Amino acid sequence: MKVLLITDDMLPGGISRHVTDLANGLHQKGISVAVAATDGKFKARLNSNIRFENLFLLKVDSFDKNYFGILPSVLHIRSLLKSEKFDIIHSHKRFTHFLVKKLNKNNIHITSYHSVFENKKAFTTFGDYTICCSESVRQQMVSQYGCNPKKSKTIYNGIDPFKLHNDQQKRKTYDQLGLSPNKKIIASVGQFIPSKDRVTLIMAVNELRKLYDISKIQVVLQGYGKQEKELKKLTNSLKLNEAITFVDGMFDVEALFNISEFMILNPIHSEGFGIVMLEAASIGKMHIGTRVGGIPEFIEDGVTGKLIDPGNPEQLAETMFYLLKTPGEYQRMGMNAKKKYDNEFGLDKMVNEIIGVYHSLLSK
């Protein structure tokens, strides 16, 4: 079997993580796989034996379209599809879904959807079969976007587990980030874009100081994106610089989660599933998450994490306060999250399910 995975970019984020993990998993199982995307920092996650085809769909280290690079990318994709006998073309973002749909003539085309965005219905296309990262995404694709339910399936994200760090490794992380080991760390990982709603999180920290001594905590916001300056300005205006730290998106998430008490994932409009929930759960850490998209498909309120309403800083602050006052609760929920991850969300399970779809389509 010969597979081409194609996506817009290799920038830090859940989709790039998924593509690289899937490529590595396919390669380990002896499947010939190539990846085509705009180069980015997550390319380094690929096994060195996996072939990479560089596209120019986005500007360097940016999520902005590179309009001068679209034509060369189209020509390169068309050449790949014509000259090589790929059994499966598997695209992972709307732009590459659309391009493959237009350029592909003879190959089986699978589209994977990792999120839903209401303002992009006109740009939503489907291949011969569609894989969705959560049942929430699949139901919306079927009911609102015209996806054929008989030609779609939910396959949850899966990851290899993070490793637990020892005290020496944790001290190194504290030193690298300039954080005090005497403070409780609360982490939030994701792009600095409006849909991830870091504004509500910052406002929640402001509300939290009415309930709790925030000199005892450090909220770490990891990521990068066009909203970073705005978020730092808001943090400064609220005089929260001592309580909130911004960390580059390429910092080791495993290291950050190992020193954190619990995490926060609070998108306001949409979230396909959230790989960070699995990363945290794999080492026994829980998330506070919003009731958005596929998040409630992993977080069961009070069991594997805490669920809150989106865009509600007061409720988020109250939930943070509750957990900080009862550490046994977030430790209990973290271990429950680990059990759920162990039973249902391993990388091998995801890769095998996707290979099953490949074989099913090829047999037809």
Tab-separated table of C-alpha atoms in Angstrom:
chain	number	residue	atom	x	y	z
A	1	MET	CA	0.000	0.000	0.000
A	2	LYS	CA	1.246	3.473	-0.892
A	3	VAL	CA	-0.228	6.463	0.955
A	4	LEU	CA	0.155	10.231	0.536
A	5	LEU	CA	-0.803	12.321	3.584
A	6	ILE	CA	-1.334	15.941	2.612
A	7	THR	CA	-2.080	18.967	4.774
A	8	ASP	CA	-1.605	22.731	4.677
A	9	ASP	CA	1.316	23.028	7.081
A	10	MET	CA	3.663	21.518	9.644
A	11	LEU	CA	3.187	24.290	12.206
A	12	PRO	CA	2.708	23.372	15.891
A	13	GLY	CA	-0.862	22.270	16.433
A	14	GLY	CA	-3.184	19.313	16.798
A	15	ILE	CA	-3.568	18.554	13.089
A	16	SER	CA	0.168	18.583	12.392
A	17	ARG	CA	0.657	16.381	15.463
A	18	HIS	CA	-1.969	13.986	14.128
A	19	VAL	CA	-0.465	13.851	10.619
A	20	THR	CA	3.060	13.199	11.870
A	21	ASP	CA	1.879	10.573	14.355
A	22	LEU	CA	-0.200	8.853	11.672
A	23	ALA	CA	2.687	8.934	9.185
A	24	ASN	CA	5.068	7.446	11.749
A	25	GLY	CA	2.511	4.792	12.706
A	26	LEU	CA	1.928	3.777	9.083
A	27	HIS	CA	5.677	3.642	8.478
A	28	GLN	CA	6.183	1.389	11.517
A	29	LYS	CA	3.622	-1.029	10.092
A	30	GLY	CA	5.524	-1.292	6.802
A	31	ILE	CA	3.251	0.942	4.752
A	32	SER	CA	4.905	3.232	2.185
A	33	VAL	CA	3.935	6.761	3.216
A	34	ALA	CA	4.835	10.256	2.052
A	35	VAL	CA	3.807	13.602	3.564
A	36	ALA	CA	3.164	16.780	1.570
A	37	ALA	CA	2.772	20.120	3.376
A	38	THR	CA	4.209	23.583	3.824
A	39	ASP	CA	7.393	23.123	5.850
A	40	GLY	CA	7.235	23.931	9.551
A	41	LYS	CA	8.655	23.075	12.955
A	42	PHE	CA	6.627	19.884	13.360
A	43	LYS	CA	8.306	18.344	10.321
A	44	ALA	CA	11.043	17.358	12.794
A	45	ARG	CA	8.555	14.942	14.397
A	46	LEU	CA	8.531	12.779	11.250
A	47	ASN	CA	10.612	9.625	11.075
A	48	SER	CA	13.697	10.499	9.029
A	49	ASN	CA	12.893	7.698	6.567
A	50	ILE	CA	9.535	9.214	5.632
A	51	ARG	CA	9.607	11.179	2.408
A	52	PHE	CA	8.532	14.819	2.687
A	53	GLU	CA	7.205	16.856	-0.255
A	54	ASN	CA	7.450	20.585	0.405
A	55	LEU	CA	4.495	22.777	-0.546
A	56	PHE	CA	4.220	26.573	-0.321
A	57	LEU	CA	0.585	27.065	0.648
A	58	LEU	CA	1.326	29.244	3.686
A	59	LYS	CA	3.856	31.932	4.493
A	60	VAL	CA	6.886	30.842	6.508
A	61	ASP	CA	5.967	30.208	10.178
A	62	SER	CA	2.529	31.695	9.609
A	63	PHE	CA	-1.038	30.509	9.157
A	64	ASP	CA	-1.559	33.174	6.465
A	65	LYS	CA	-2.005	31.974	2.891
A	66	ASN	CA	0.987	32.380	0.595
A	67	TYR	CA	-0.801	33.463	-2.585
A	68	PHE	CA	2.429	33.434	-4.586
A	69	GLY	CA	3.033	29.840	-3.536
A	70	ILE	CA	-0.380	28.403	-4.413
A	71	LEU	CA	0.292	27.898	-8.136
A	72	PRO	CA	3.671	26.166	-7.621
A	73	SER	CA	2.021	23.988	-4.968
A	74	VAL	CA	-0.863	23.089	-7.267
A	75	LEU	CA	1.554	22.130	-10.033
A	76	HIS	CA	3.600	20.030	-7.616
A	77	ILE	CA	0.533	18.213	-6.245
A	78	ARG	CA	-0.750	17.553	-9.764
A	79	SER	CA	2.646	16.178	-10.781
A	80	LEU	CA	2.737	13.891	-7.724
A	81	LEU	CA	-0.717	12.510	-8.391
A	82	LYS	CA	0.010	11.906	-12.056
A	83	SER	CA	3.497	10.452	-11.813
A	84	GLU	CA	3.111	8.192	-8.772
A	85	LYS	CA	0.687	5.381	-8.124
A	86	PHE	CA	-0.608	6.245	-4.671
A	87	ASP	CA	-3.295	3.876	-3.468
A	88	ILE	CA	-4.656	6.413	-0.970
A	89	ILE	CA	-4.588	10.226	-0.895
A	90	HIS	CA	-5.478	11.318	2.626
A	91	SER	CA	-5.960	15.083	3.109
A	92	HIS	CA	-6.312	16.813	6.479
A	93	LYS	CA	-7.313	20.474	6.065
A	94	ARG	CA	-9.971	22.246	4.024
A	95	PHE	CA	-7.574	23.886	1.585
A	96	THR	CA	-5.832	20.629	0.734
A	97	HIS	CA	-9.200	18.806	0.690
A	98	PHE	CA	-10.295	21.235	-2.022
A	99	LEU	CA	-7.052	21.043	-4.013
A	100	VAL	CA	-6.961	17.242	-4.028
A	101	LYS	CA	-10.652	17.105	-4.932
A	102	LYS	CA	-9.954	19.260	-8.002
A	103	LEU	CA	-6.652	17.671	-9.035
A	104	ASN	CA	-7.181	13.992	-8.247
A	105	LYS	CA	-8.538	11.800	-11.048
A	106	ASN	CA	-7.812	8.147	-10.283
A	107	ASN	CA	-6.765	7.746	-6.638
A	108	ILE	CA	-8.949	7.013	-3.623
A	109	HIS	CA	-9.311	10.285	-1.697
A	110	ILE	CA	-10.014	10.361	2.047
A	111	THR	CA	-10.777	13.639	3.809
A	112	SER	CA	-10.181	13.935	7.556
A	113	TYR	CA	-12.044	16.635	9.477
A	114	HIS	CA	-10.566	17.736	12.788
A	115	SER	CA	-12.896	20.665	13.523
A	116	VAL	CA	-15.997	22.525	12.373
A	117	PHE	CA	-16.112	26.200	11.410
A	118	GLU	CA	-19.470	27.757	10.567
A	119	ASN	CA	-17.979	30.426	8.295
A	120	LYS	CA	-16.289	27.906	5.999
A	121	LYS	CA	-19.212	25.908	4.612
A	122	ALA	CA	-18.507	27.106	1.090
A	123	PHE	CA	-14.984	25.678	1.287
A	124	THR	CA	-15.957	22.298	2.727
A	125	THR	CA	-15.493	19.365	0.342
A	126	PHE	CA	-15.556	15.617	0.846
A	127	GLY	CA	-13.559	12.843	-0.773
A	128	ASP	CA	-14.577	9.250	-1.404
A	129	TYR	CA	-14.703	8.741	2.367
A	130	THR	CA	-14.497	11.038	5.394
A	131	ILE	CA	-12.930	10.409	8.788
A	132	CYS	CA	-13.933	12.676	11.695
A	133	CYS	CA	-11.983	13.059	14.947
A	134	SER	CA	-15.116	13.074	17.111
A	135	GLU	CA	-18.772	12.161	16.822
A	136	SER	CA	-19.646	15.833	17.331
A	137	VAL	CA	-17.691	16.780	14.216
A	138	ARG	CA	-19.213	13.907	12.230
A	139	GLN	CA	-22.792	14.786	13.178
A	140	GLN	CA	-22.262	18.408	12.166
A	141	MET	CA	-20.631	17.375	8.897
A	142	VAL	CA	-23.605	15.153	8.099
A	143	SER	CA	-26.405	17.475	9.236
A	144	GLN	CA	-25.009	20.853	8.179
A	145	TYR	CA	-22.422	20.245	5.469
A	146	GLY	CA	-23.911	17.433	3.406
A	147	CYS	CA	-21.472	14.655	4.263
A	148	ASN	CA	-22.835	11.214	3.329
A	149	PRO	CA	-23.310	9.312	6.632
A	150	LYS	CA	-22.632	6.016	4.856
A	151	LYS	CA	-19.285	7.313	3.669
A	152	SER	CA	-18.030	8.681	6.972
A	153	LYS	CA	-16.766	7.381	10.287
A	154	THR	CA	-15.604	8.688	13.650
A	155	ILE	CA	-12.070	7.639	14.539
A	156	TYR	CA	-10.842	9.292	17.710
A	157	ASN	CA	-7.344	10.704	17.933
A	158	GLY	CA	-4.768	8.470	19.522
A	159	ILE	CA	-1.287	9.241	20.817
A	160	ASP	CA	1.707	7.539	22.339
A	161	PRO	CA	1.771	8.296	26.081
A	162	PHE	CA	3.922	11.006	27.575
A	163	LYS	CA	6.607	9.927	30.052
A	164	LEU	CA	6.532	10.820	33.735
A	165	HIS	CA	9.473	13.047	34.681
A	166	ASN	CA	11.614	12.644	37.772
A	167	ASP	CA	12.438	15.458	40.194
A	168	GLN	CA	15.635	16.388	38.366
A	169	GLN	CA	13.818	16.721	35.051
A	170	LYS	CA	11.122	18.818	36.698
A	171	ARG	CA	13.705	21.154	38.240
A	172	LYS	CA	15.214	21.609	34.783
A	173	THR	CA	11.795	22.585	33.393
A	174	TYR	CA	11.226	25.096	36.185
A	175	ASP	CA	14.626	26.615	35.430
A	176	GLN	CA	14.027	26.736	31.672
A	177	LEU	CA	10.733	28.549	32.145
A	178	GLY	CA	11.920	30.750	34.997
A	179	LEU	CA	9.161	29.445	37.258
A	180	SER	CA	9.141	28.851	40.982
A	181	PRO	CA	8.688	25.230	42.125
A	182	ASN	CA	6.814	26.643	45.116
A	183	LYS	CA	3.921	27.755	42.917
A	184	LYS	CA	1.128	25.599	41.561
A	185	ILE	CA	1.313	25.528	37.761
A	186	ILE	CA	-1.858	25.584	35.657
A	187	ALA	CA	-1.232	25.123	31.926
A	188	SER	CA	-3.156	25.948	28.770
A	189	VAL	CA	-1.735	24.805	25.420
A	190	GLY	CA	-2.995	25.878	21.993
A	191	GLN	CA	-2.748	28.523	19.316
A	192	PHE	CA	-3.146	32.173	20.237
A	193	ILE	CA	-6.228	32.691	18.103
A	194	PRO	CA	-9.731	33.956	19.047
A	195	SER	CA	-11.414	30.544	18.784
A	196	LYS	CA	-9.200	29.190	21.605
A	197	ASP	CA	-10.536	32.021	23.806
A	198	ARG	CA	-7.503	32.804	25.936
A	199	VAL	CA	-9.215	36.136	26.690
A	200	THR	CA	-11.752	34.360	28.897
A	201	LEU	CA	-8.925	32.496	30.643
A	202	ILE	CA	-7.062	35.723	31.400
A	203	MET	CA	-10.277	37.320	32.677
A	204	ALA	CA	-10.858	34.204	34.820
A	205	VAL	CA	-7.465	34.668	36.487
A	206	ASN	CA	-8.517	38.243	37.202
A	207	GLU	CA	-11.743	36.921	38.784
A	208	LEU	CA	-9.830	34.228	40.678
A	209	ARG	CA	-7.881	36.767	42.712
A	210	LYS	CA	-11.160	37.755	44.379
A	211	LEU	CA	-11.336	34.193	45.737
A	212	TYR	CA	-7.744	33.021	46.073
A	213	ASP	CA	-4.221	34.285	46.628
A	214	ILE	CA	-2.945	34.129	43.027
A	215	SER	CA	0.638	34.709	44.163
A	216	LYS	CA	0.543	30.971	44.913
A	217	ILE	CA	-0.118	29.983	41.282
A	218	GLN	CA	1.401	30.445	37.846
A	219	VAL	CA	-0.827	30.158	34.772
A	220	VAL	CA	1.254	29.184	31.734
A	221	LEU	CA	-0.161	29.953	28.283
A	222	GLN	CA	1.755	28.044	25.633
A	223	GLY	CA	1.341	28.603	21.912
A	224	TYR	CA	1.820	31.171	19.222
A	225	GLY	CA	-0.336	33.089	16.779
A	226	LYS	CA	-1.614	36.442	15.672
A	227	GLN	CA	-3.416	37.179	18.964
A	228	GLU	CA	-0.321	36.936	21.171
A	229	LYS	CA	0.345	40.705	21.394
A	230	GLU	CA	-3.291	41.383	22.230
A	231	LEU	CA	-3.270	38.759	24.995
A	232	LYS	CA	-0.061	40.103	26.505
A	233	LYS	CA	-1.502	43.631	26.416
A	234	LEU	CA	-4.635	42.447	28.244
A	235	THR	CA	-2.505	40.629	30.835
A	236	ASN	CA	-0.467	43.775	31.414
A	237	SER	CA	-3.530	46.031	31.677
A	238	LEU	CA	-5.003	43.770	34.375
A	239	LYS	CA	-1.665	43.704	36.231
A	240	LEU	CA	-1.453	39.930	35.939
A	241	ASN	CA	2.120	39.691	34.675
A	242	GLU	CA	3.269	37.978	37.874
A	243	ALA	CA	0.549	35.323	37.610
A	244	ILE	CA	0.524	34.616	33.853
A	245	THR	CA	3.492	33.454	31.781
A	246	PHE	CA	3.587	33.113	27.987
A	247	VAL	CA	5.622	30.236	26.536
A	248	ASP	CA	6.627	29.561	22.935
A	249	GLY	CA	4.574	26.937	21.111
A	250	MET	CA	7.617	24.754	20.446
A	251	PHE	CA	8.428	24.271	24.131
A	252	ASP	CA	8.204	20.648	25.258
A	253	VAL	CA	4.545	20.089	26.188
A	254	GLU	CA	5.447	16.879	27.981
A	255	ALA	CA	7.794	18.809	30.284
A	256	LEU	CA	5.184	21.508	30.952
A	257	PHE	CA	2.415	19.032	31.751
A	258	ASN	CA	4.702	17.136	34.140
A	259	ILE	CA	5.052	20.203	36.381
A	260	SER	CA	1.391	21.239	36.104
A	261	GLU	CA	-1.398	20.488	38.554
A	262	PHE	CA	-4.140	20.520	35.915
A	263	MET	CA	-4.822	22.077	32.502
A	264	ILE	CA	-7.418	24.272	30.830
A	265	LEU	CA	-8.932	23.914	27.344
A	266	ASN	CA	-11.616	26.533	26.835
A	267	PRO	CA	-12.491	27.139	23.166
A	268	ILE	CA	-15.539	29.302	22.702
A	269	HIS	CA	-17.085	28.129	19.432
A	270	SER	CA	-15.597	24.879	18.162
A	271	GLU	CA	-13.108	22.177	19.029
A	272	GLY	CA	-12.858	18.921	17.143
A	273	PHE	CA	-11.468	16.884	20.001
A	274	GLY	CA	-8.275	18.297	21.527
A	275	ILE	CA	-5.181	16.097	21.501
A	276	VAL	CA	-3.871	17.976	24.550
A	277	MET	CA	-6.561	16.247	26.637
A	278	LEU	CA	-4.998	12.895	25.752
A	279	GLU	CA	-1.448	14.132	26.318
A	280	ALA	CA	-2.348	15.267	29.826
A	281	ALA	CA	-4.409	12.166	30.595
A	282	SER	CA	-1.565	9.847	29.561
A	283	ILE	CA	0.360	11.009	32.666
A	284	GLY	CA	-2.649	11.243	34.959
A	285	LYS	CA	-3.486	14.943	34.561
A	286	MET	CA	-6.977	16.368	33.985
A	287	HIS	CA	-8.376	19.282	32.014
A	288	ILE	CA	-11.037	21.851	32.707
A	289	GLY	CA	-12.808	21.971	29.339
A	290	THR	CA	-15.728	23.806	27.794
A	291	ARG	CA	-18.879	22.069	26.600
A	292	VAL	CA	-17.834	22.541	22.984
A	293	GLY	CA	-17.416	20.089	20.097
A	294	GLY	CA	-15.809	16.786	20.989
A	295	ILE	CA	-14.469	17.845	24.402
A	296	PRO	CA	-17.377	16.246	26.347
A	297	GLU	CA	-16.676	12.988	24.475
A	298	PHE	CA	-13.544	12.628	26.602
A	299	ILE	CA	-14.244	14.785	29.664
A	300	GLU	CA	-17.034	13.440	31.836
A	301	ASP	CA	-17.788	16.190	34.340
A	302	GLY	CA	-16.504	15.317	37.781
A	303	VAL	CA	-15.080	11.990	36.578
A	304	THR	CA	-12.308	12.572	34.028
A	305	GLY	CA	-12.242	16.377	34.307
A	306	LYS	CA	-14.468	19.397	34.768
A	307	LEU	CA	-16.815	20.846	32.146
A	308	ILE	CA	-17.836	24.503	32.070
A	309	ASP	CA	-19.788	26.779	29.749
A	310	PRO	CA	-17.791	28.625	27.068
A	311	GLY	CA	-17.047	32.335	27.430
A	312	ASN	CA	-17.753	32.417	31.183
A	313	PRO	CA	-14.761	33.747	33.165
A	314	GLU	CA	-16.634	33.689	36.469
A	315	GLN	CA	-17.487	29.987	36.154
A	316	LEU	CA	-13.947	29.159	35.067
A	317	ALA	CA	-12.551	31.079	38.057
A	318	GLU	CA	-14.887	29.243	40.441
A	319	THR	CA	-13.846	25.868	38.978
A	320	MET	CA	-10.151	26.739	39.287
A	321	PHE	CA	-10.750	27.852	42.887
A	322	TYR	CA	-12.567	24.586	43.707
A	323	LEU	CA	-9.685	22.493	42.340
A	324	LEU	CA	-6.979	24.559	44.015
A	325	LYS	CA	-8.735	24.140	47.371
A	326	THR	CA	-9.269	20.384	46.871
A	327	PRO	CA	-6.143	18.952	45.174
A	328	GLY	CA	-7.308	15.427	45.863
A	329	GLU	CA	-10.148	16.023	43.415
A	330	TYR	CA	-7.992	16.943	40.415
A	331	GLN	CA	-5.640	14.074	41.239
A	332	ARG	CA	-8.587	11.641	41.324
A	333	MET	CA	-9.998	12.923	38.039
A	334	GLY	CA	-6.538	12.850	36.488
A	335	MET	CA	-6.169	9.156	37.263
A	336	ASN	CA	-9.637	8.467	35.860
A	337	ALA	CA	-8.620	10.324	32.695
A	338	LYS	CA	-5.522	8.127	32.467
A	339	LYS	CA	-7.617	4.961	32.696
A	340	LYS	CA	-9.853	6.235	29.892
A	341	TYR	CA	-6.838	7.115	27.744
A	342	ASP	CA	-5.210	3.731	28.398
A	343	ASN	CA	-8.360	1.844	27.398
A	344	GLU	CA	-9.501	3.824	24.374
A	345	PHE	CA	-7.027	6.342	22.944
A	346	GLY	CA	-3.684	4.719	22.184
A	347	LEU	CA	-1.895	5.575	18.923
A	348	ASP	CA	-1.841	1.970	17.727
A	349	LYS	CA	-5.631	1.727	18.021
A	350	MET	CA	-6.119	4.868	15.907
A	351	VAL	CA	-3.608	3.802	13.240
A	352	ASN	CA	-5.168	0.337	12.959
A	353	GLU	CA	-8.663	1.810	12.555
A	354	ILE	CA	-7.470	4.147	9.796
A	355	ILE	CA	-5.646	1.300	8.036
A	356	GLY	CA	-8.927	-0.622	8.245
A	357	VAL	CA	-10.638	2.174	6.319
A	358	TYR	CA	-7.843	2.118	3.722
A	359	HIS	CA	-8.189	-1.645	3.202
A	360	SER	CA	-11.993	-1.442	3.052
A	361	LEU	CA	-11.904	1.176	0.294
A	362	LEU	CA	-9.183	-0.620	-1.656
A	363	SER	CA	-11.121	-3.893	-1.548
A	364	LYS	CA	-14.029	-2.167	-3.268
